[in-house]
Amino acid sequence: MDASAAKLIGAGIAAIGMGLAAIGVGTLFAFFLSGALRNPAAADSQRPNLIFGFAVTEALGIFAFLVALLLLFAV
Amino acid sequence: MDASAAKLIGAGIAAIGMGLAAIGVGTLFAFFLSGALRNPAAADSQRPNLIFGFAVTEALGIFAFLVALLLLFAV
Amino acid sequence: MDASAAKLIGAGIAAIGMGLAAIGVGTLFAFFLSGALRNPAAADSQRPNLIFGFAVTEALGIFAFLVALLLLFAV
């Protein structure tokens, strides 16, 4: 296998990382919604933690997307 | 393996990322529905968080789909 | 490996994504049914959220199916 073929396979494998990050983001919001529906009065107080947790979790998926794009177009 | 073959295998591997993102989206709605059935009166108040969480989780799956389409038709 | 062989392997790998999406759809309906059996009176009120969540989760699996079909018949 030469390098021009390996980078295309590598980009496909990097897409697995995006899907795995989506599991993390989905689980994060799932538990927030579960707790917020149990105690709606406190939901707004935990909004900053939700957004911060979402941002750092989504960032890992975006980094995997960046790796895929780098493999496709930059390397 | 040459590049024309590697991009086809890479597109197939990228489809795994879509399926993994579906686990995240399914978990998100699953916990929302579980909580909304426990406390239906508060379901509407958490609708914005549901939609926001769904959008960012689905986006990661769409990014994986984008990588698959790039591998199939653009690279 | 030449391209005509790689597309067949890629289509098979894309089917993994469909199966993973089925985990998300199954989890979604599982939690809905669990909550609906606990509080049957509220089940109808959450039917729209159930259908919306099912549609977007199933869509990711359909996208994986689309990638498999593209690999088999279009590329």
PDB file of C-alpha atoms in Angstrom:
ATOM      1  CA  MET A   1       0.000   0.000   0.000  1.00  0.00           C
ATOM      2  CA  ASP A   2       1.400   3.389  -0.922  1.00  0.00           C
ATOM      3  CA  ALA A   3       0.977   6.626   0.988  1.00  0.00           C
ATOM      4  CA  SER A   4      -1.672   8.093  -1.305  1.00  0.00           C
ATOM      5  CA  ALA A   5      -3.903   5.097  -0.549  1.00  0.00           C
ATOM      6  CA  ALA A   6      -3.149   4.971   3.158  1.00  0.00           C
ATOM      7  CA  LYS A   7      -4.232   8.577   3.745  1.00  0.00           C
ATOM      8  CA  LEU A   8      -7.666   7.837   2.280  1.00  0.00           C
ATOM      9  CA  ILE A   9      -8.159   4.844   4.549  1.00  0.00           C
ATOM     10  CA  GLY A  10      -6.889   6.936   7.462  1.00  0.00           C
ATOM     11  CA  ALA A  11      -9.503   9.612   6.774  1.00  0.00           C
ATOM     12  CA  GLY A  12     -12.233   6.984   6.940  1.00  0.00           C
ATOM     13  CA  ILE A  13     -10.909   5.659  10.235  1.00  0.00           C
ATOM     14  CA  ALA A  14     -10.814   9.204  11.637  1.00  0.00           C
ATOM     15  CA  ALA A  15     -14.564   9.411  10.985  1.00  0.00           C
ATOM     16  CA  ILE A  16     -15.009   6.670  13.586  1.00  0.00           C
ATOM     17  CA  GLY A  17     -13.609   9.125  16.135  1.00  0.00           C
ATOM     18  CA  MET A  18     -16.326  11.642  15.235  1.00  0.00           C
ATOM     19  CA  GLY A  19     -18.995   9.053  15.839  1.00  0.00           C
ATOM     20  CA  LEU A  20     -17.503   8.094  19.178  1.00  0.00           C
ATOM     21  CA  ALA A  21     -17.402  11.755  20.233  1.00  0.00           C
ATOM     22  CA  ALA A  22     -21.090  11.987  19.285  1.00  0.00           C
ATOM     23  CA  ILE A  23     -21.801   9.210  21.792  1.00  0.00           C
ATOM     24  CA  GLY A  24     -20.171  11.375  24.464  1.00  0.00           C
ATOM     25  CA  VAL A  25     -22.091  14.502  23.508  1.00  0.00           C
ATOM     26  CA  GLY A  26     -25.369  12.596  23.325  1.00  0.00           C
ATOM     27  CA  THR A  27     -24.799  10.995  26.732  1.00  0.00           C
ATOM     28  CA  LEU A  28     -23.955  14.399  28.220  1.00  0.00           C
ATOM     29  CA  PHE A  29     -27.202  15.998  27.068  1.00  0.00           C
ATOM     30  CA  ALA A  30     -29.151  12.854  27.874  1.00  0.00           C
ATOM     31  CA  PHE A  31     -28.208  12.932  31.536  1.00  0.00           C
ATOM     32  CA  PHE A  32     -28.686  16.702  31.745  1.00  0.00           C
ATOM     33  CA  LEU A  33     -32.196  16.417  30.314  1.00  0.00           C
ATOM     34  CA  SER A  34     -32.980  13.518  32.596  1.00  0.00           C
ATOM     35  CA  GLY A  35     -31.934  15.528  35.645  1.00  0.00           C
ATOM     36  CA  ALA A  36     -33.499  18.769  34.442  1.00  0.00           C
ATOM     37  CA  LEU A  37     -36.873  17.086  33.964  1.00  0.00           C
ATOM     38  CA  ARG A  38     -36.633  15.657  37.448  1.00  0.00           C
ATOM     39  CA  ASN A  39     -35.853  19.073  38.997  1.00  0.00           C
ATOM     40  CA  PRO A  40     -36.738  21.764  36.427  1.00  0.00           C
ATOM     41  CA  ALA A  41     -36.241  24.656  38.849  1.00  0.00           C
ATOM     42  CA  ALA A  42     -32.491  23.947  39.000  1.00  0.00           C
ATOM     43  CA  ALA A  43     -31.950  23.446  35.302  1.00  0.00           C
ATOM     44  CA  ASP A  44     -30.942  27.026  34.579  1.00  0.00           C
ATOM     45  CA  SER A  45     -28.347  27.001  37.349  1.00  0.00           C
ATOM     46  CA  GLN A  46     -26.526  24.113  35.665  1.00  0.00           C
ATOM     47  CA  ARG A  47     -26.652  25.612  32.169  1.00  0.00           C
ATOM     48  CA  PRO A  48     -23.015  26.883  32.315  1.00  0.00           C
ATOM     49  CA  ASN A  49     -21.779  23.420  33.260  1.00  0.00           C
ATOM     50  CA  LEU A  50     -23.798  21.941  30.394  1.00  0.00           C
ATOM     51  CA  ILE A  51     -22.341  24.344  27.867  1.00  0.00           C
ATOM     52  CA  PHE A  52     -18.785  23.913  29.126  1.00  0.00           C
ATOM     53  CA  GLY A  53     -19.065  20.123  29.106  1.00  0.00           C
ATOM     54  CA  PHE A  54     -20.602  20.191  25.652  1.00  0.00           C
ATOM     55  CA  ALA A  55     -17.853  22.459  24.299  1.00  0.00           C
ATOM     56  CA  VAL A  56     -14.954  20.317  25.455  1.00  0.00           C
ATOM     57  CA  THR A  57     -16.649  17.087  24.368  1.00  0.00           C
ATOM     58  CA  GLU A  58     -17.587  18.427  20.947  1.00  0.00           C
ATOM     59  CA  ALA A  59     -14.034  19.756  20.561  1.00  0.00           C
ATOM     60  CA  LEU A  60     -12.681  16.210  20.543  1.00  0.00           C
ATOM     61  CA  GLY A  61     -15.035  15.280  17.728  1.00  0.00           C
ATOM     62  CA  ILE A  62     -14.052  18.407  15.807  1.00  0.00           C
ATOM     63  CA  PHE A  63     -10.385  17.487  16.276  1.00  0.00           C
ATOM     64  CA  ALA A  64     -11.126  14.066  14.743  1.00  0.00           C
ATOM     65  CA  PHE A  65     -12.865  15.849  11.865  1.00  0.00           C
ATOM     66  CA  LEU A  66      -9.798  18.065  11.522  1.00  0.00           C
ATOM     67  CA  VAL A  67      -7.561  15.014  11.300  1.00  0.00           C
ATOM     68  CA  ALA A  68      -9.804  13.594   8.568  1.00  0.00           C
ATOM     69  CA  LEU A  69      -9.662  16.851   6.606  1.00  0.00           C
ATOM     70  CA  LEU A  70      -5.906  17.089   7.047  1.00  0.00           C
ATOM     71  CA  LEU A  71      -5.519  13.549   5.742  1.00  0.00           C
ATOM     72  CA  LEU A  72      -7.748  14.302   2.768  1.00  0.00           C
ATOM     73  CA  PHE A  73      -6.470  17.678   1.699  1.00  0.00           C
ATOM     74  CA  ALA A  74      -3.318  18.796   3.515  1.00  0.00           C
ATOM     75  CA  VAL A  75      -0.987  15.820   3.887  1.00  0.00           C
TER      76      VAL A  75
ATOM     77  CA  MET B   1      -3.563  -1.189  -2.860  1.00  0.00           C
ATOM     78  CA  ASP B   2      -3.939   1.869  -5.046  1.00  0.00           C
ATOM     79  CA  ALA B   3      -5.712   5.095  -4.151  1.00  0.00           C
ATOM     80  CA  SER B   4      -8.868   4.366  -6.146  1.00  0.00           C
ATOM     81  CA  ALA B   5      -9.444   1.250  -4.044  1.00  0.00           C
ATOM     82  CA  ALA B   6      -8.458   2.824  -0.730  1.00  0.00           C
ATOM     83  CA  LYS B   7     -11.022   5.629  -1.016  1.00  0.00           C
ATOM     84  CA  LEU B   8     -13.824   3.082  -1.378  1.00  0.00           C
ATOM     85  CA  ILE B   9     -12.756   1.192   1.725  1.00  0.00           C
ATOM     86  CA  GLY B  10     -12.322   4.535   3.545  1.00  0.00           C
ATOM     87  CA  ALA B  11     -15.882   5.565   2.676  1.00  0.00           C
ATOM     88  CA  GLY B  12     -17.199   2.307   4.098  1.00  0.00           C
ATOM     89  CA  ILE B  13     -15.241   2.821   7.306  1.00  0.00           C
ATOM     90  CA  ALA B  14     -16.578   6.383   7.600  1.00  0.00           C
ATOM     91  CA  ALA B  15     -20.107   4.929   7.634  1.00  0.00           C
ATOM     92  CA  ILE B  16     -19.243   3.339  10.989  1.00  0.00           C
ATOM     93  CA  GLY B  17     -18.935   6.884  12.374  1.00  0.00           C
ATOM     94  CA  MET B  18     -22.488   7.648  11.273  1.00  0.00           C
ATOM     95  CA  GLY B  19     -23.806   4.632  13.110  1.00  0.00           C
ATOM     96  CA  LEU B  20     -21.911   5.573  16.259  1.00  0.00           C
ATOM     97  CA  ALA B  21     -23.363   9.089  16.113  1.00  0.00           C
ATOM     98  CA  ALA B  22     -26.829   7.513  15.895  1.00  0.00           C
ATOM     99  CA  ILE B  23     -26.161   5.854  19.253  1.00  0.00           C
ATOM    100  CA  GLY B  24     -25.547   9.317  20.722  1.00  0.00           C
ATOM    101  CA  VAL B  25     -28.703  10.815  19.195  1.00  0.00           C
ATOM    102  CA  GLY B  26     -30.784   7.827  20.263  1.00  0.00           C
ATOM    103  CA  THR B  27     -29.487   8.017  23.833  1.00  0.00           C
ATOM    104  CA  LEU B  28     -30.253  11.742  23.956  1.00  0.00           C
ATOM    105  CA  PHE B  29     -33.885  11.311  22.929  1.00  0.00           C
ATOM    106  CA  ALA B  30     -34.224   8.178  25.051  1.00  0.00           C
ATOM    107  CA  PHE B  31     -33.353   9.982  28.280  1.00  0.00           C
ATOM    108  CA  PHE B  32     -35.467  13.001  27.322  1.00  0.00           C
ATOM    109  CA  LEU B  33     -38.495  10.799  26.695  1.00  0.00           C
ATOM    110  CA  SER B  34     -37.894   8.904  29.912  1.00  0.00           C
ATOM    111  CA  GLY B  35     -37.795  12.151  31.886  1.00  0.00           C
ATOM    112  CA  ALA B  36     -40.678  13.749  29.989  1.00  0.00           C
ATOM    113  CA  LEU B  37     -42.929  10.788  30.733  1.00  0.00           C
ATOM    114  CA  ARG B  38     -42.004  11.048  34.385  1.00  0.00           C
ATOM    115  CA  ASN B  39     -42.711  14.805  34.525  1.00  0.00           C
ATOM    116  CA  PRO B  40     -44.725  15.784  31.428  1.00  0.00           C
ATOM    117  CA  ALA B  41     -45.398  19.302  32.734  1.00  0.00           C
ATOM    118  CA  ALA B  42     -41.704  20.234  32.435  1.00  0.00           C
ATOM    119  CA  ALA B  43     -41.115  18.701  29.025  1.00  0.00           C
ATOM    120  CA  ASP B  44     -41.768  21.909  27.119  1.00  0.00           C
ATOM    121  CA  SER B  45     -39.323  23.879  29.272  1.00  0.00           C
ATOM    122  CA  GLN B  46     -36.454  21.570  28.267  1.00  0.00           C
ATOM    123  CA  ARG B  47     -37.334  21.497  24.574  1.00  0.00           C
ATOM    124  CA  PRO B  48     -34.624  24.094  23.679  1.00  0.00           C
ATOM    125  CA  ASN B  49     -31.940  22.030  25.395  1.00  0.00           C
ATOM    126  CA  LEU B  50     -33.185  18.933  23.582  1.00  0.00           C
ATOM    127  CA  ILE B  51     -33.038  20.608  20.195  1.00  0.00           C
ATOM    128  CA  PHE B  52     -29.610  22.133  20.853  1.00  0.00           C
ATOM    129  CA  GLY B  53     -28.177  18.842  22.048  1.00  0.00           C
ATOM    130  CA  PHE B  54     -29.700  16.996  19.123  1.00  0.00           C
ATOM    131  CA  ALA B  55     -28.288  19.494  16.640  1.00  0.00           C
ATOM    132  CA  VAL B  56     -24.697  19.314  17.858  1.00  0.00           C
ATOM    133  CA  THR B  57     -24.786  15.517  18.186  1.00  0.00           C
ATOM    134  CA  GLU B  58     -26.308  15.030  14.758  1.00  0.00           C
ATOM    135  CA  ALA B  59     -23.708  17.431  13.355  1.00  0.00           C
ATOM    136  CA  LEU B  60     -20.908  15.017  14.223  1.00  0.00           C
ATOM    137  CA  GLY B  61     -22.712  12.248  12.369  1.00  0.00           C
ATOM    138  CA  ILE B  62     -23.246  14.545   9.396  1.00  0.00           C
ATOM    139  CA  PHE B  63     -19.518  15.363   9.447  1.00  0.00           C
ATOM    140  CA  ALA B  64     -18.774  11.630   9.197  1.00  0.00           C
ATOM    141  CA  PHE B  65     -21.235  11.432   6.294  1.00  0.00           C
ATOM    142  CA  LEU B  66     -19.435  14.386   4.723  1.00  0.00           C
ATOM    143  CA  VAL B  67     -16.113  12.552   5.000  1.00  0.00           C
ATOM    144  CA  ALA B  68     -17.677   9.514   3.321  1.00  0.00           C
ATOM    145  CA  LEU B  69     -19.045  11.649   0.475  1.00  0.00           C
ATOM    146  CA  LEU B  70     -15.717  13.445   0.099  1.00  0.00           C
ATOM    147  CA  LEU B  71     -13.971  10.104  -0.160  1.00  0.00           C
ATOM    148  CA  LEU B  72     -16.476   8.826  -2.702  1.00  0.00           C
ATOM    149  CA  PHE B  73     -16.810  11.819  -4.983  1.00  0.00           C
ATOM    150  CA  ALA B  74     -14.336  14.612  -4.211  1.00  0.00           C
ATOM    151  CA  VAL B  75     -10.919  13.132  -3.477  1.00  0.00           C
TER     152      VAL B  75
ATOM    153  CA  MET C   1      -6.401  -4.912  -4.199  1.00  0.00           C
ATOM    154  CA  ASP C   2      -8.132  -3.254  -7.126  1.00  0.00           C
ATOM    155  CA  ALA C   3     -11.097  -0.907  -6.945  1.00  0.00           C
ATOM    156  CA  SER C   4     -13.722  -3.452  -7.953  1.00  0.00           C
ATOM    157  CA  ALA C   5     -12.796  -5.562  -4.911  1.00  0.00           C
ATOM    158  CA  ALA C   6     -12.413  -2.642  -2.532  1.00  0.00           C
ATOM    159  CA  LYS C   7     -15.937  -1.350  -3.141  1.00  0.00           C
ATOM    160  CA  LEU C   8     -17.377  -4.685  -2.069  1.00  0.00           C
ATOM    161  CA  ILE C   9     -15.409  -4.689   1.158  1.00  0.00           C
ATOM    162  CA  GLY C  10     -16.346  -1.049   1.750  1.00  0.00           C
ATOM    163  CA  ALA C  11     -20.047  -1.811   1.325  1.00  0.00           C
ATOM    164  CA  GLY C  12     -19.789  -4.589   3.873  1.00  0.00           C
ATOM    165  CA  ILE C  13     -18.049  -2.312   6.354  1.00  0.00           C
ATOM    166  CA  ALA C  14     -20.720   0.366   5.824  1.00  0.00           C
ATOM    167  CA  ALA C  15     -23.305  -2.163   6.989  1.00  0.00           C
ATOM    168  CA  ILE C  16     -21.671  -2.031  10.434  1.00  0.00           C
ATOM    169  CA  GLY C  17     -22.833   1.571  10.620  1.00  0.00           C
ATOM    170  CA  MET C  18     -26.411   0.482  10.010  1.00  0.00           C
ATOM    171  CA  GLY C  19     -26.237  -1.995  12.848  1.00  0.00           C
ATOM    172  CA  LEU C  20     -24.813   0.624  15.201  1.00  0.00           C
ATOM    173  CA  ALA C  21     -27.624   3.009  14.273  1.00  0.00           C
ATOM    174  CA  ALA C  22     -30.063   0.257  15.220  1.00  0.00           C
ATOM    175  CA  ILE C  23     -28.626   0.368  18.756  1.00  0.00           C
ATOM    176  CA  GLY C  24     -29.585   4.043  18.931  1.00  0.00           C
ATOM    177  CA  VAL C  25     -33.109   3.482  17.588  1.00  0.00           C
ATOM    178  CA  GLY C  26     -33.630   0.537  19.891  1.00  0.00           C
ATOM    179  CA  THR C  27     -32.465   2.507  22.924  1.00  0.00           C
ATOM    180  CA  LEU C  28     -34.803   5.343  22.003  1.00  0.00           C
ATOM    181  CA  PHE C  29     -37.889   3.136  21.865  1.00  0.00           C
ATOM    182  CA  ALA C  30     -36.753   1.152  24.895  1.00  0.00           C
ATOM    183  CA  PHE C  31     -36.675   4.202  27.161  1.00  0.00           C
ATOM    184  CA  PHE C  32     -39.925   5.518  25.708  1.00  0.00           C
ATOM    185  CA  LEU C  33     -41.672   2.233  26.395  1.00  0.00           C
ATOM    186  CA  SER C  34     -40.202   2.050  29.876  1.00  0.00           C
ATOM    187  CA  GLY C  35     -41.509   5.522  30.677  1.00  0.00           C
ATOM    188  CA  ALA C  36     -44.839   5.008  28.932  1.00  0.00           C
ATOM    189  CA  LEU C  37     -45.553   1.866  30.932  1.00  0.00           C
ATOM    190  CA  ARG C  38     -44.780   3.765  34.116  1.00  0.00           C
ATOM    191  CA  ASN C  39     -47.079   6.671  33.188  1.00  0.00           C
ATOM    192  CA  PRO C  40     -49.412   5.572  30.377  1.00  0.00           C
ATOM    193  CA  ALA C  41     -51.552   8.702  30.607  1.00  0.00           C
ATOM    194  CA  ALA C  42     -48.666  10.872  29.354  1.00  0.00           C
ATOM    195  CA  ALA C  43     -47.569   8.600  26.516  1.00  0.00           C
ATOM    196  CA  ASP C  44     -49.647  10.327  23.871  1.00  0.00           C
ATOM    197  CA  SER C  45     -48.271  13.748  24.805  1.00  0.00           C
ATOM    198  CA  GLN C  46     -44.706  12.573  24.036  1.00  0.00           C
ATOM    199  CA  ARG C  47     -45.584  10.863  20.753  1.00  0.00           C
ATOM    200  CA  PRO C  48     -44.298  13.822  18.637  1.00  0.00           C
ATOM    201  CA  ASN C  49     -40.933  13.797  20.415  1.00  0.00           C
ATOM    202  CA  LEU C  50     -40.721  10.039  19.917  1.00  0.00           C
ATOM    203  CA  ILE C  51     -41.389  10.283  16.192  1.00  0.00           C
ATOM    204  CA  PHE C  52     -38.974  13.182  15.740  1.00  0.00           C
ATOM    205  CA  GLY C  53     -36.201  11.442  17.632  1.00  0.00           C
ATOM    206  CA  PHE C  54     -36.794   8.211  15.774  1.00  0.00           C
ATOM    207  CA  ALA C  55     -36.677   9.997  12.411  1.00  0.00           C
ATOM    208  CA  VAL C  56     -33.362  11.744  12.978  1.00  0.00           C
ATOM    209  CA  THR C  57     -31.741   8.656  14.505  1.00  0.00           C
ATOM    210  CA  GLU C  58     -32.962   6.401  11.719  1.00  0.00           C
ATOM    211  CA  ALA C  59     -31.712   8.974   9.205  1.00  0.00           C
ATOM    212  CA  LEU C  60     -28.100   8.375  10.246  1.00  0.00           C
ATOM    213  CA  GLY C  61     -28.568   4.658   9.678  1.00  0.00           C
ATOM    214  CA  ILE C  62     -30.180   5.367   6.311  1.00  0.00           C
ATOM    215  CA  PHE C  63     -27.158   7.508   5.413  1.00  0.00           C
ATOM    216  CA  ALA C  64     -24.914   4.531   6.148  1.00  0.00           C
ATOM    217  CA  PHE C  65     -27.208   2.413   3.956  1.00  0.00           C
ATOM    218  CA  LEU C  66     -26.898   5.069   1.261  1.00  0.00           C
ATOM    219  CA  VAL C  67     -23.111   4.881   1.425  1.00  0.00           C
ATOM    220  CA  ALA C  68     -23.319   1.090   1.046  1.00  0.00           C
ATOM    221  CA  LEU C  69     -25.626   1.412  -1.973  1.00  0.00           C
ATOM    222  CA  LEU C  70     -23.392   4.061  -3.529  1.00  0.00           C
ATOM    223  CA  LEU C  71     -20.409   1.780  -3.112  1.00  0.00           C
ATOM    224  CA  LEU C  72     -22.276  -1.135  -4.668  1.00  0.00           C
ATOM    225  CA  PHE C  73     -24.004   0.514  -7.601  1.00  0.00           C
ATOM    226  CA  ALA C  74     -22.906   4.106  -8.178  1.00  0.00           C
ATOM    227  CA  VAL C  75     -19.151   4.341  -7.739  1.00  0.00           C
TER     228      VAL C  75
END
